[in-house]
mmCIF file of C-alpha atoms and ligand atoms in Angstrom:
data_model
loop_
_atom_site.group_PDB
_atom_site.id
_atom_site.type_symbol
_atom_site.label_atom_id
_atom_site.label_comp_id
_atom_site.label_asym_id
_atom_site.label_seq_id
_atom_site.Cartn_x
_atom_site.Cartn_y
_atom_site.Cartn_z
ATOM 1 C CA UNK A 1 -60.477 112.065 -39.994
ATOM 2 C CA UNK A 2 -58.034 109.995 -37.764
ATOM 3 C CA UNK A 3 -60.038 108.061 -35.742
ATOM 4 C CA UNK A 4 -63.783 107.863 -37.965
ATOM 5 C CA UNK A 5 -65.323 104.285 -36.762
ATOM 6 C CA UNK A 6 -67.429 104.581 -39.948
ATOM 7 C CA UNK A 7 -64.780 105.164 -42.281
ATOM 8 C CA UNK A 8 -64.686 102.524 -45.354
ATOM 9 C CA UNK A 9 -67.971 101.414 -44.105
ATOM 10 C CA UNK A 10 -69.509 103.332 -47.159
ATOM 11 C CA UNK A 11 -72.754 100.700 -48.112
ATOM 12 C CA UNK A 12 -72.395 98.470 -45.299
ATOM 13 C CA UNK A 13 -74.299 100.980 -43.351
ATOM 14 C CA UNK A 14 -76.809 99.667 -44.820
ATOM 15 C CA UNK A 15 -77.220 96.497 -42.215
ATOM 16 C CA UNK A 16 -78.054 99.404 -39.624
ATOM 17 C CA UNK A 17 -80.875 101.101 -41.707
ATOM 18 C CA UNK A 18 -84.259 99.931 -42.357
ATOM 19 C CA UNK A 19 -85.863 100.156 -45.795
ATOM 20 C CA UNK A 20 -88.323 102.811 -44.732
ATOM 21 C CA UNK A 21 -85.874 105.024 -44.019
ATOM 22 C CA UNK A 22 -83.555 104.750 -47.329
ATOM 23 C CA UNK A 23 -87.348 105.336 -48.758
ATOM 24 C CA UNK A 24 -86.993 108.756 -47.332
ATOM 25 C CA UNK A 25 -90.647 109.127 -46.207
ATOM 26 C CA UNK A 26 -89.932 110.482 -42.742
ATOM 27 C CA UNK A 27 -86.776 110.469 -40.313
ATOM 28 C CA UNK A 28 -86.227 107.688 -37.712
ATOM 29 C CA UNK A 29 -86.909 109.119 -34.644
ATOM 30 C CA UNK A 30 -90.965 109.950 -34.351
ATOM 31 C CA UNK A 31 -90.647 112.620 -31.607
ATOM 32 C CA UNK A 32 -88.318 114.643 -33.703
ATOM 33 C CA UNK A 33 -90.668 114.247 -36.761
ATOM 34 C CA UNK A 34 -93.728 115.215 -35.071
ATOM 35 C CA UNK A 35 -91.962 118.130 -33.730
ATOM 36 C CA UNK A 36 -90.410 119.607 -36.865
ATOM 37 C CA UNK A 37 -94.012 119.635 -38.669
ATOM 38 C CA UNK A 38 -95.721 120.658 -36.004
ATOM 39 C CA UNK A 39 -93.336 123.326 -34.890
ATOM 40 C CA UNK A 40 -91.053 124.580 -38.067
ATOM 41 C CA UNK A 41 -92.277 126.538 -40.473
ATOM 42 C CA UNK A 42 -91.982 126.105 -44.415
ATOM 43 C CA UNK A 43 -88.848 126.604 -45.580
ATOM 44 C CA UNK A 44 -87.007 126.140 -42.182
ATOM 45 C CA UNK A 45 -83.195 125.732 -42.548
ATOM 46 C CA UNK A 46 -82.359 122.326 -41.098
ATOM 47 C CA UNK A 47 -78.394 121.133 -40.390
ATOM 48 C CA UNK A 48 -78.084 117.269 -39.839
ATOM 49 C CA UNK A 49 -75.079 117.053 -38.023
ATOM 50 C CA UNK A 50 -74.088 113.608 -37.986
ATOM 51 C CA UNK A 51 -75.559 113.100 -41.137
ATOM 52 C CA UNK A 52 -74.307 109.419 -42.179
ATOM 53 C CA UNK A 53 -75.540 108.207 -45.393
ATOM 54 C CA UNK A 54 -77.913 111.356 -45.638
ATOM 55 C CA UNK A 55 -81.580 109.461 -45.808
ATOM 56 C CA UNK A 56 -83.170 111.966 -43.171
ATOM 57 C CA UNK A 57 -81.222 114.661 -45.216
ATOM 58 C CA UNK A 58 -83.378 113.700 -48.258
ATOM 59 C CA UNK A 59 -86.760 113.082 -46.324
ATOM 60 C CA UNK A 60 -86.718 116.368 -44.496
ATOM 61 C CA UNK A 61 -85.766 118.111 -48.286
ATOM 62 C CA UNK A 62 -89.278 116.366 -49.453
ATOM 63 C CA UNK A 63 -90.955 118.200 -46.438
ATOM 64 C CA UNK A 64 -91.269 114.138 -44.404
ATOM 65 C CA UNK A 65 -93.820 113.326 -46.955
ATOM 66 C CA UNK A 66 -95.455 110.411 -44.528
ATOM 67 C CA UNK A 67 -96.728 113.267 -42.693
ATOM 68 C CA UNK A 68 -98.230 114.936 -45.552
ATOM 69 C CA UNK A 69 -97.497 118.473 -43.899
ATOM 70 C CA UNK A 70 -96.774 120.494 -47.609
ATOM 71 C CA UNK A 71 -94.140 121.618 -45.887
ATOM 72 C CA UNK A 72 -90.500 121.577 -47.317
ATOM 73 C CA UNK A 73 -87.185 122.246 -45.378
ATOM 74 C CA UNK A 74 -84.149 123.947 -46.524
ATOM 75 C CA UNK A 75 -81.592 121.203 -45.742
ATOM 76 C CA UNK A 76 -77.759 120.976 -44.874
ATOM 77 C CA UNK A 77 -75.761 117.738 -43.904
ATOM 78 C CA UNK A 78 -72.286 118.011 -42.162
ATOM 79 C CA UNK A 79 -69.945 114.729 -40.896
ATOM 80 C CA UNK A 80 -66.626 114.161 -40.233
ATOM 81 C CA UNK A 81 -66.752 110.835 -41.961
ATOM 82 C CA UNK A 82 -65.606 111.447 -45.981
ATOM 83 C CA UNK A 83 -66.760 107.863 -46.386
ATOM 84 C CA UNK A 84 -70.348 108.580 -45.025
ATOM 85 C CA UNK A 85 -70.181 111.742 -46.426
ATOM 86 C CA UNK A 86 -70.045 111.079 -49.981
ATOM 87 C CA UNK A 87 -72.541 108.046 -50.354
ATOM 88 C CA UNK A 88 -74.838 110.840 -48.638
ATOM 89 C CA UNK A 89 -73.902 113.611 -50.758
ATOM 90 C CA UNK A 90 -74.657 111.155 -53.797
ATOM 91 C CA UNK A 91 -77.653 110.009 -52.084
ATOM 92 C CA UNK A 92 -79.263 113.876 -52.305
ATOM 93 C CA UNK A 93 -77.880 114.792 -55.307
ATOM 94 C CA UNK A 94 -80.558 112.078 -57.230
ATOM 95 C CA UNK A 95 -83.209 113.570 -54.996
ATOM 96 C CA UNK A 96 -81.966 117.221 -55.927
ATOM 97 C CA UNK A 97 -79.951 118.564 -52.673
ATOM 98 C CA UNK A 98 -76.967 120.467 -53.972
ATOM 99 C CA UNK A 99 -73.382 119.054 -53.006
ATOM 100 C CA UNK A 100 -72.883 122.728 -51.095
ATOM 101 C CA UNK A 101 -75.152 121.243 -48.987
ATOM 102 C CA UNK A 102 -72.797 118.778 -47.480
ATOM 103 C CA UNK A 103 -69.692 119.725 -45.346
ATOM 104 C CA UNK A 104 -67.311 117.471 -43.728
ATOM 105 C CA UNK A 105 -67.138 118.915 -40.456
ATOM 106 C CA UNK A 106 -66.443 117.579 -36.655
ATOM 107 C CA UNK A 107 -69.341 118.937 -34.632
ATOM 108 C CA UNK A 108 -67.247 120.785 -32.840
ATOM 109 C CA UNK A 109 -65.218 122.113 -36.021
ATOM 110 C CA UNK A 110 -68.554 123.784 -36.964
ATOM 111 C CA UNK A 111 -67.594 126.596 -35.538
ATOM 112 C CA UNK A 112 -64.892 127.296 -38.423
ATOM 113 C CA UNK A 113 -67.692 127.819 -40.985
ATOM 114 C CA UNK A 114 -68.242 131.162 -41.185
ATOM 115 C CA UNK A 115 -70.913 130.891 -44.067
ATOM 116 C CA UNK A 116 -72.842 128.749 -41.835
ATOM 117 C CA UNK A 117 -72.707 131.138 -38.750
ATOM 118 C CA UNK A 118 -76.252 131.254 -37.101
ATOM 119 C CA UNK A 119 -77.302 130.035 -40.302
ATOM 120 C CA UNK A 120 -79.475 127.378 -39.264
ATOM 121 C CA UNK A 121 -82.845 127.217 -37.645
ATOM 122 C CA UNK A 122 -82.603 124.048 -36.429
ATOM 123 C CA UNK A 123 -79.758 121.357 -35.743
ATOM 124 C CA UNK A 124 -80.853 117.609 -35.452
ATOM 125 C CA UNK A 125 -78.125 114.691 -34.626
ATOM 126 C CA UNK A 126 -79.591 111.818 -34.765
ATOM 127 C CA UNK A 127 -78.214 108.641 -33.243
ATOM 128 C CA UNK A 128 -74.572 109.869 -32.984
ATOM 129 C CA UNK A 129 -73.845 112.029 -29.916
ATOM 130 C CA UNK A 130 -74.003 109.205 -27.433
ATOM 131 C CA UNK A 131 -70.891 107.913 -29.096
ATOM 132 C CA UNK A 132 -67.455 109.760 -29.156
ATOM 133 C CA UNK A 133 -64.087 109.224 -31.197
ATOM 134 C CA UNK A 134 -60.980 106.721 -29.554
ATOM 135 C CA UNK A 135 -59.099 110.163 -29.025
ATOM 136 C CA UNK A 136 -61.224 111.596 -26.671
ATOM 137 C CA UNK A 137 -60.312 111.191 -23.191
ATOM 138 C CA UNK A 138 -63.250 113.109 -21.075
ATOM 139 C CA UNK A 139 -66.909 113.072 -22.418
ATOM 140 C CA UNK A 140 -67.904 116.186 -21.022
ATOM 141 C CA UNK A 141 -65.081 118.059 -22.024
ATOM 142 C CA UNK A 142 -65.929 116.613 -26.034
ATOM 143 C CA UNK A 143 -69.634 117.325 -25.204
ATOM 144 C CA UNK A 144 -69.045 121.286 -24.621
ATOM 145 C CA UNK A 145 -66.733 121.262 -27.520
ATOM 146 C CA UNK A 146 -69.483 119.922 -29.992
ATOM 147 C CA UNK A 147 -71.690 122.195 -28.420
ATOM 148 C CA UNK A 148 -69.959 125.068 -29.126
ATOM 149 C CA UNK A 149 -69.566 124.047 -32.762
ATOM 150 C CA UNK A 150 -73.056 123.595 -32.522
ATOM 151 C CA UNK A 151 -73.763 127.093 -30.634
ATOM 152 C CA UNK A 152 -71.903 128.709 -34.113
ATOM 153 C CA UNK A 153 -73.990 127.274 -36.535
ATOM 154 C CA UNK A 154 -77.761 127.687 -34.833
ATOM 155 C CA UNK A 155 -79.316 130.827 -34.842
ATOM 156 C CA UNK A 156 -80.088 132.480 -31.452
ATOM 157 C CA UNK A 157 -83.693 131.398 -30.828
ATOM 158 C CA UNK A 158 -82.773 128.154 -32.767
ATOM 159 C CA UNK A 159 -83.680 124.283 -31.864
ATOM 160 C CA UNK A 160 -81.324 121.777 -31.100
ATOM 161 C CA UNK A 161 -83.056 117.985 -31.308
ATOM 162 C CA UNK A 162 -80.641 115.272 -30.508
ATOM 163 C CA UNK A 163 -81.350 111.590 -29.540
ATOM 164 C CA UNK A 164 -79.541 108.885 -26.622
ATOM 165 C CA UNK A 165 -79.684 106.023 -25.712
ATOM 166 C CA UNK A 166 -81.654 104.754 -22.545
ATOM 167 C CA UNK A 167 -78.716 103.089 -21.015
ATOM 168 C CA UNK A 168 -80.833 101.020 -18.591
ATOM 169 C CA UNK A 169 -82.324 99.430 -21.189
ATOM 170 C CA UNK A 170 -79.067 98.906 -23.310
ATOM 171 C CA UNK A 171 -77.224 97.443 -19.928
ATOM 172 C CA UNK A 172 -80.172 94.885 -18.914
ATOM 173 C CA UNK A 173 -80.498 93.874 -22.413
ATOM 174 C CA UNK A 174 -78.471 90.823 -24.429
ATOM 175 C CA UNK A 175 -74.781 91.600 -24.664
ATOM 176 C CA UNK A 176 -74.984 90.510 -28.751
ATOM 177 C CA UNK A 177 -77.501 92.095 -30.539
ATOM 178 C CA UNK A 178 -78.043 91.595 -33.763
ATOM 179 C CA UNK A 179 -79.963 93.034 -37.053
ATOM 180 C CA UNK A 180 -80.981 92.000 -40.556
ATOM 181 C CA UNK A 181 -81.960 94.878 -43.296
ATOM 182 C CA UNK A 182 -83.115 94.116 -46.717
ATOM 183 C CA UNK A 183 -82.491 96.586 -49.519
ATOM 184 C CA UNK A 184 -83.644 95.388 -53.296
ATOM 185 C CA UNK A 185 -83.297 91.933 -52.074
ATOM 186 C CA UNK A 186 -80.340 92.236 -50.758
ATOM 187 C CA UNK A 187 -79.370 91.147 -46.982
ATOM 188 C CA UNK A 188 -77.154 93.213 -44.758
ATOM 189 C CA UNK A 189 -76.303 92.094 -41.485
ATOM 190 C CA UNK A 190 -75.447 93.734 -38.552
ATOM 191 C CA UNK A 191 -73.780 92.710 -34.956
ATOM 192 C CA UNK A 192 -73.112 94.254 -31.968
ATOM 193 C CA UNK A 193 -71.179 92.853 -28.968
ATOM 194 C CA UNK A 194 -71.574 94.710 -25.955
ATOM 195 C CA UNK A 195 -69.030 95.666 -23.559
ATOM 196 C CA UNK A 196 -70.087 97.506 -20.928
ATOM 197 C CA UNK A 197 -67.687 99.281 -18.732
ATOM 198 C CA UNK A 198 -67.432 100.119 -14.629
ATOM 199 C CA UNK A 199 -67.427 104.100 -15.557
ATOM 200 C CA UNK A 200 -70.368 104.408 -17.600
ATOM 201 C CA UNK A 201 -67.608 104.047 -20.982
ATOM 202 C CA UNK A 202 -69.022 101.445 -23.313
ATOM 203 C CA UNK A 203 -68.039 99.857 -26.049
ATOM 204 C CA UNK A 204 -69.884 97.490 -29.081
ATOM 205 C CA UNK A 205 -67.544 95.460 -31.494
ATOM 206 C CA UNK A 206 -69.721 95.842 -34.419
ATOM 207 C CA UNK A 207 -69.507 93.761 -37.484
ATOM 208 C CA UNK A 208 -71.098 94.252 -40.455
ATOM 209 C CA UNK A 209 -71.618 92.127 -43.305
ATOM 210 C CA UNK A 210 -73.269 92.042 -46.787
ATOM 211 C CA UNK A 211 -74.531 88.352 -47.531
ATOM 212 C CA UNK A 212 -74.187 85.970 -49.686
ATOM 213 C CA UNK A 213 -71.032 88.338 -50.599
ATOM 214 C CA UNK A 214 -67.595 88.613 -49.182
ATOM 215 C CA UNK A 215 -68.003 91.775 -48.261
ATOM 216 C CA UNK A 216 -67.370 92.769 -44.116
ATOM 217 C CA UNK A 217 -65.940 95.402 -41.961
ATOM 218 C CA UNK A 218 -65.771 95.266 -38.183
ATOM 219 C CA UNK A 219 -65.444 98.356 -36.314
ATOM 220 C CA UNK A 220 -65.558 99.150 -32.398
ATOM 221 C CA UNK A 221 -67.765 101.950 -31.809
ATOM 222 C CA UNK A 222 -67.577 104.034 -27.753
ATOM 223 C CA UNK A 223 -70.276 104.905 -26.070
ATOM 224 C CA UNK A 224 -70.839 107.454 -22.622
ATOM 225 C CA UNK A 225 -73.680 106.923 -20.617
ATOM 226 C CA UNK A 226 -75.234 109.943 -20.101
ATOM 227 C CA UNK A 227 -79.323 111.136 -19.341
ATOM 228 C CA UNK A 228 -80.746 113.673 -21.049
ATOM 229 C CA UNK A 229 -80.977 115.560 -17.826
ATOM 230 C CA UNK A 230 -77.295 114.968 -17.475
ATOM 231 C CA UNK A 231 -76.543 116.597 -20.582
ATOM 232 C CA UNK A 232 -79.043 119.578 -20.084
ATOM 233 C CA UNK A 233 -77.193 120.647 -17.352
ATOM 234 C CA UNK A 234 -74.257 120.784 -19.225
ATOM 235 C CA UNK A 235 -76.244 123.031 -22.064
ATOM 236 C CA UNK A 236 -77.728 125.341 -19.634
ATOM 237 C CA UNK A 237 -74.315 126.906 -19.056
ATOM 238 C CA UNK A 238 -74.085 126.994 -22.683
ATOM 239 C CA UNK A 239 -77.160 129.479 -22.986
ATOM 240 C CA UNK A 240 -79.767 126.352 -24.016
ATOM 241 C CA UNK A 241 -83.485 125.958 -22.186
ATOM 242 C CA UNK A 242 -84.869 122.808 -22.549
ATOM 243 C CA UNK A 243 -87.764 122.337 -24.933
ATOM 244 C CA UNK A 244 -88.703 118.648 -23.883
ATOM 245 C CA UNK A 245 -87.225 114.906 -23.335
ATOM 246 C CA UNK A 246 -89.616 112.034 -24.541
ATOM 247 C CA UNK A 247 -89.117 108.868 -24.633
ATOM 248 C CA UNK A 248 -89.580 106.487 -27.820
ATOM 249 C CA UNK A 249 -88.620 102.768 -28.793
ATOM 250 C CA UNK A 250 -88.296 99.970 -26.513
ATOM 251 C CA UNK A 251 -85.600 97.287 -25.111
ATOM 252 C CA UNK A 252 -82.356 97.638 -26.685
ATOM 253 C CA UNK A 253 -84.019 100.459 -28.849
ATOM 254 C CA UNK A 254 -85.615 102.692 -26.551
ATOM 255 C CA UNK A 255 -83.949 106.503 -26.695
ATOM 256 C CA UNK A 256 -84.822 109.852 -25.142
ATOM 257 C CA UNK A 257 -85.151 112.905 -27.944
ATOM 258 C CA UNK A 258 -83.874 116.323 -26.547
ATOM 259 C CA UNK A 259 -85.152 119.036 -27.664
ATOM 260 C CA UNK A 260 -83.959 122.489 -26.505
ATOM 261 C CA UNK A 261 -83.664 126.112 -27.457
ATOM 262 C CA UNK A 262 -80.319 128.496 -27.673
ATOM 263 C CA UNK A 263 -81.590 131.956 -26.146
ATOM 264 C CA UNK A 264 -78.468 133.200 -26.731
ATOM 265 C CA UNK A 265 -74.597 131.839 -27.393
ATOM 266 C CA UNK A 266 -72.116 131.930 -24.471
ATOM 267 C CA UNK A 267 -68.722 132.765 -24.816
HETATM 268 C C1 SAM B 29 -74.921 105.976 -36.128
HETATM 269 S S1 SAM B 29 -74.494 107.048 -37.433
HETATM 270 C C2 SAM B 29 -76.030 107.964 -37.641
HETATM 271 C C3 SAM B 29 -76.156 108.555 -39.011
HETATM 272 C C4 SAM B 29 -77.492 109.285 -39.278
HETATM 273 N N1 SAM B 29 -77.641 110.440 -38.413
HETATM 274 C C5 SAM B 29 -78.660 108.343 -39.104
HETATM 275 O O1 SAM B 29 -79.444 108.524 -38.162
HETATM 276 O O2 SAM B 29 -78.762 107.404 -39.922
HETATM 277 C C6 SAM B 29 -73.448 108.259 -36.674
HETATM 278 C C7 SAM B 29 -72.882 109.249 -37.693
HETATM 279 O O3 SAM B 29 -72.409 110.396 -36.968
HETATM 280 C C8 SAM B 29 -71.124 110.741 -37.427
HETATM 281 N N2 SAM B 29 -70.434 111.387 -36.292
HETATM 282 C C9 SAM B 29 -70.240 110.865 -35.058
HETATM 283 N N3 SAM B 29 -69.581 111.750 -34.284
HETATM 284 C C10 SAM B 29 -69.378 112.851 -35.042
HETATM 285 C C11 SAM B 29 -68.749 114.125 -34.803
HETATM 286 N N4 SAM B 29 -68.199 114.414 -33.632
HETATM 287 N N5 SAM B 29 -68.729 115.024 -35.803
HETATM 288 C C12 SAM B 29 -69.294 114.735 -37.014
HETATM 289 N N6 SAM B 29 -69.886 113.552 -37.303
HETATM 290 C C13 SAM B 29 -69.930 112.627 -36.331
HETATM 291 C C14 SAM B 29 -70.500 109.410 -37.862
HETATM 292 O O4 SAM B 29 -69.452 109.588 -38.780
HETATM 293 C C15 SAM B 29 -71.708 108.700 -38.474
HETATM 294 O O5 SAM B 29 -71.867 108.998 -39.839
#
C-alpha cells in the first residue's frame, strides 16, 4: 500500500495503546462496547475494518470479557497496512482467531471480496476514518468510496459503528500532545504535533519512540474535520439510518461513536 502512514510502524504502535487494551478485556471505545452486548446476539459476525494491531479483534473473539455478557463474536479483521496487519494476525492467532480471518483490504477495496459479500453483521472502525491517505484529494469523494466497500461487506439490516474525533476539542486543545504506554515494563512514547489547517484538512507529525532503545519512526498522519451529522448525510444517500451519535472521552480525547443501520445497499 503506497501511501500506509503506519507502515514499518509494526510494535511502535504500541506508544498509542494502553495496556488494558493489549489485555483484550473490552474494546476502546465504551459506547460501541455497550452497544454490541447489549444489542448483538451470540455468535454475531463482526468485521474490524481498520483493524491495526488487532487487540479489539481478540477482545470481541473472547465475547469483551469485562462485560461478562457469555457472549462470543464471530470475528474478521481487514487493513490496508501489511505491517499492522501481520503483528495483528499474529496477535489472534495465540488467542485462536484463524489467519483467514485477516484480509488486507482498503475500505473501499472491500467491495472486491466476494466471500465476504453481506457477510458481516456488523462493521466497527475504530479510530481510523477521520484520517485519510496523502493520495486522496477530496474527503467526501474517499468517504463514499469506503462506504461502498463497506455497503459490500455488511449485510442489509447490518450495523455500521465508527468513531471521530470532536474537532472542537482537538483545535482548542495544545498543539503537541503527547503519550506514555507501558507494556511488560517497557516505555513507548508517543507525540503528536498539530497542524491545523484553514479548510478543515489537518495534519499531526507523529513520532514514536521505544525508550531506553534506539528504536523511532516519525510519520505524518491527515485528518478531515467532519461531524457525525456531516457524515450521516453523506450515508443517508447510501441507504444508512442512523442508529445514534454519543459522545465519550474528554479534551483532546473526546469522540462521537456513530452508529447506523444499512436498510438496503444503493447502487
Ligand atoms: C489509529 S489506527 C487504529 C487501529 C485500531 N482500529 C485501534 O483502534 O487500535 C488506524 C488503522 O486504520 C488503518 N486504516 C486507515 N485507513 C484505512 C483504509 N482506508 N483502509 C484500511 N485500513 C485503513 C491503518 O492502517 C491503521 O492500522
Amino acid at each position: 500500500m503506497k501511501d500506509d502512514a503506519y507502515h514499518d510502524i509494526n510494535d511502535l504502535y504500541l506508544s498509542m495503546v494502553s495496556p488494558e487494551e493489549v489485555s483484550a478485556k473490552d474494546i476502546h471505545d465504551p459506547v460501541m462496547s455497550d452497544w454490541i452486548v447489549n444489542t448483538l446476539p451470540d455468535q454475531a459476525s463482526i468485521l474490524d475494518a481498520g483493524c491495526g494491531m488487532g487487540f479489539h479483534m481478540v477482545a470481541l473473539h473472547h465475547g469483551l470479557p469485562a462485560k461478562q455478557s457469555g457472549k462470543r463474536y464471530r470475528v474478521f479483521g481487514a487493513d490496508y497496512s501489511e505491517s499492522m496487519l501481520s503483528s495483528a494476525r499474529a496477535n489472534g492467532v495465540r488467542a485462536g482467531i484463524p489467519t483467514e480471518a485477516y484480509r488486507q483490504s482498503a475500505f473501499a477495496d472491500l467491495k472486491h471480496i466476494e466471500s465476504w459479500s453481506a457477510r458481516f453483521d456488523c462493521v466497527l472502525i475504530n479510530y481510523a476514518i477521520y484520517s485519510y491517505p496523502d493520495s486522496v484529494l477530496d474527503y467526501d469523494t474517499y468517504f463514499r468510496e469506503c462506504l461502498a466497500g463497506i455497503s459490500h461487506v455488511l449485510r442489509p439490516g447490518g450495523y455500521l459503528l465508527f468513531n471521530v474525533r470532536d474537532w472542537t476539542s482537538v483545535v482548542a486543545g495544545p498543539k503537541d500532545h503527547d503519550y506514555t504506554n507501558t507494556h511488560d515494563g517497557v516505555a513507548y512514547h508517543c507525540r503528536y504535533t498539530w497542524e491545523f489547517g484553514q479548510d478543515g484538512h489537518h495534519k499531526a507529525h507523529v513520532t514514536m519512540r521505544k525508550c531506553a532503545s534506539d528504536l523511532k519512526r516519525e510519520t505524518t498522519l491527515r485528518f478531515a474535520e467532519r461531524t457525525p451529522k456531516e457524515l450521516m448525510a453523506l450515508m443517508t444517500g447510501h441507504g444508512y439510518e442512523l442508529v445514534s451519535i454519543q459522545a465519550h472521552g474528554t479534551g483532546m480525547l473526546k469522540f462521537d461513536t456513530v452508529i447506523a443501520r444499512l436498510r438496503s445497499v444503493q447502487a
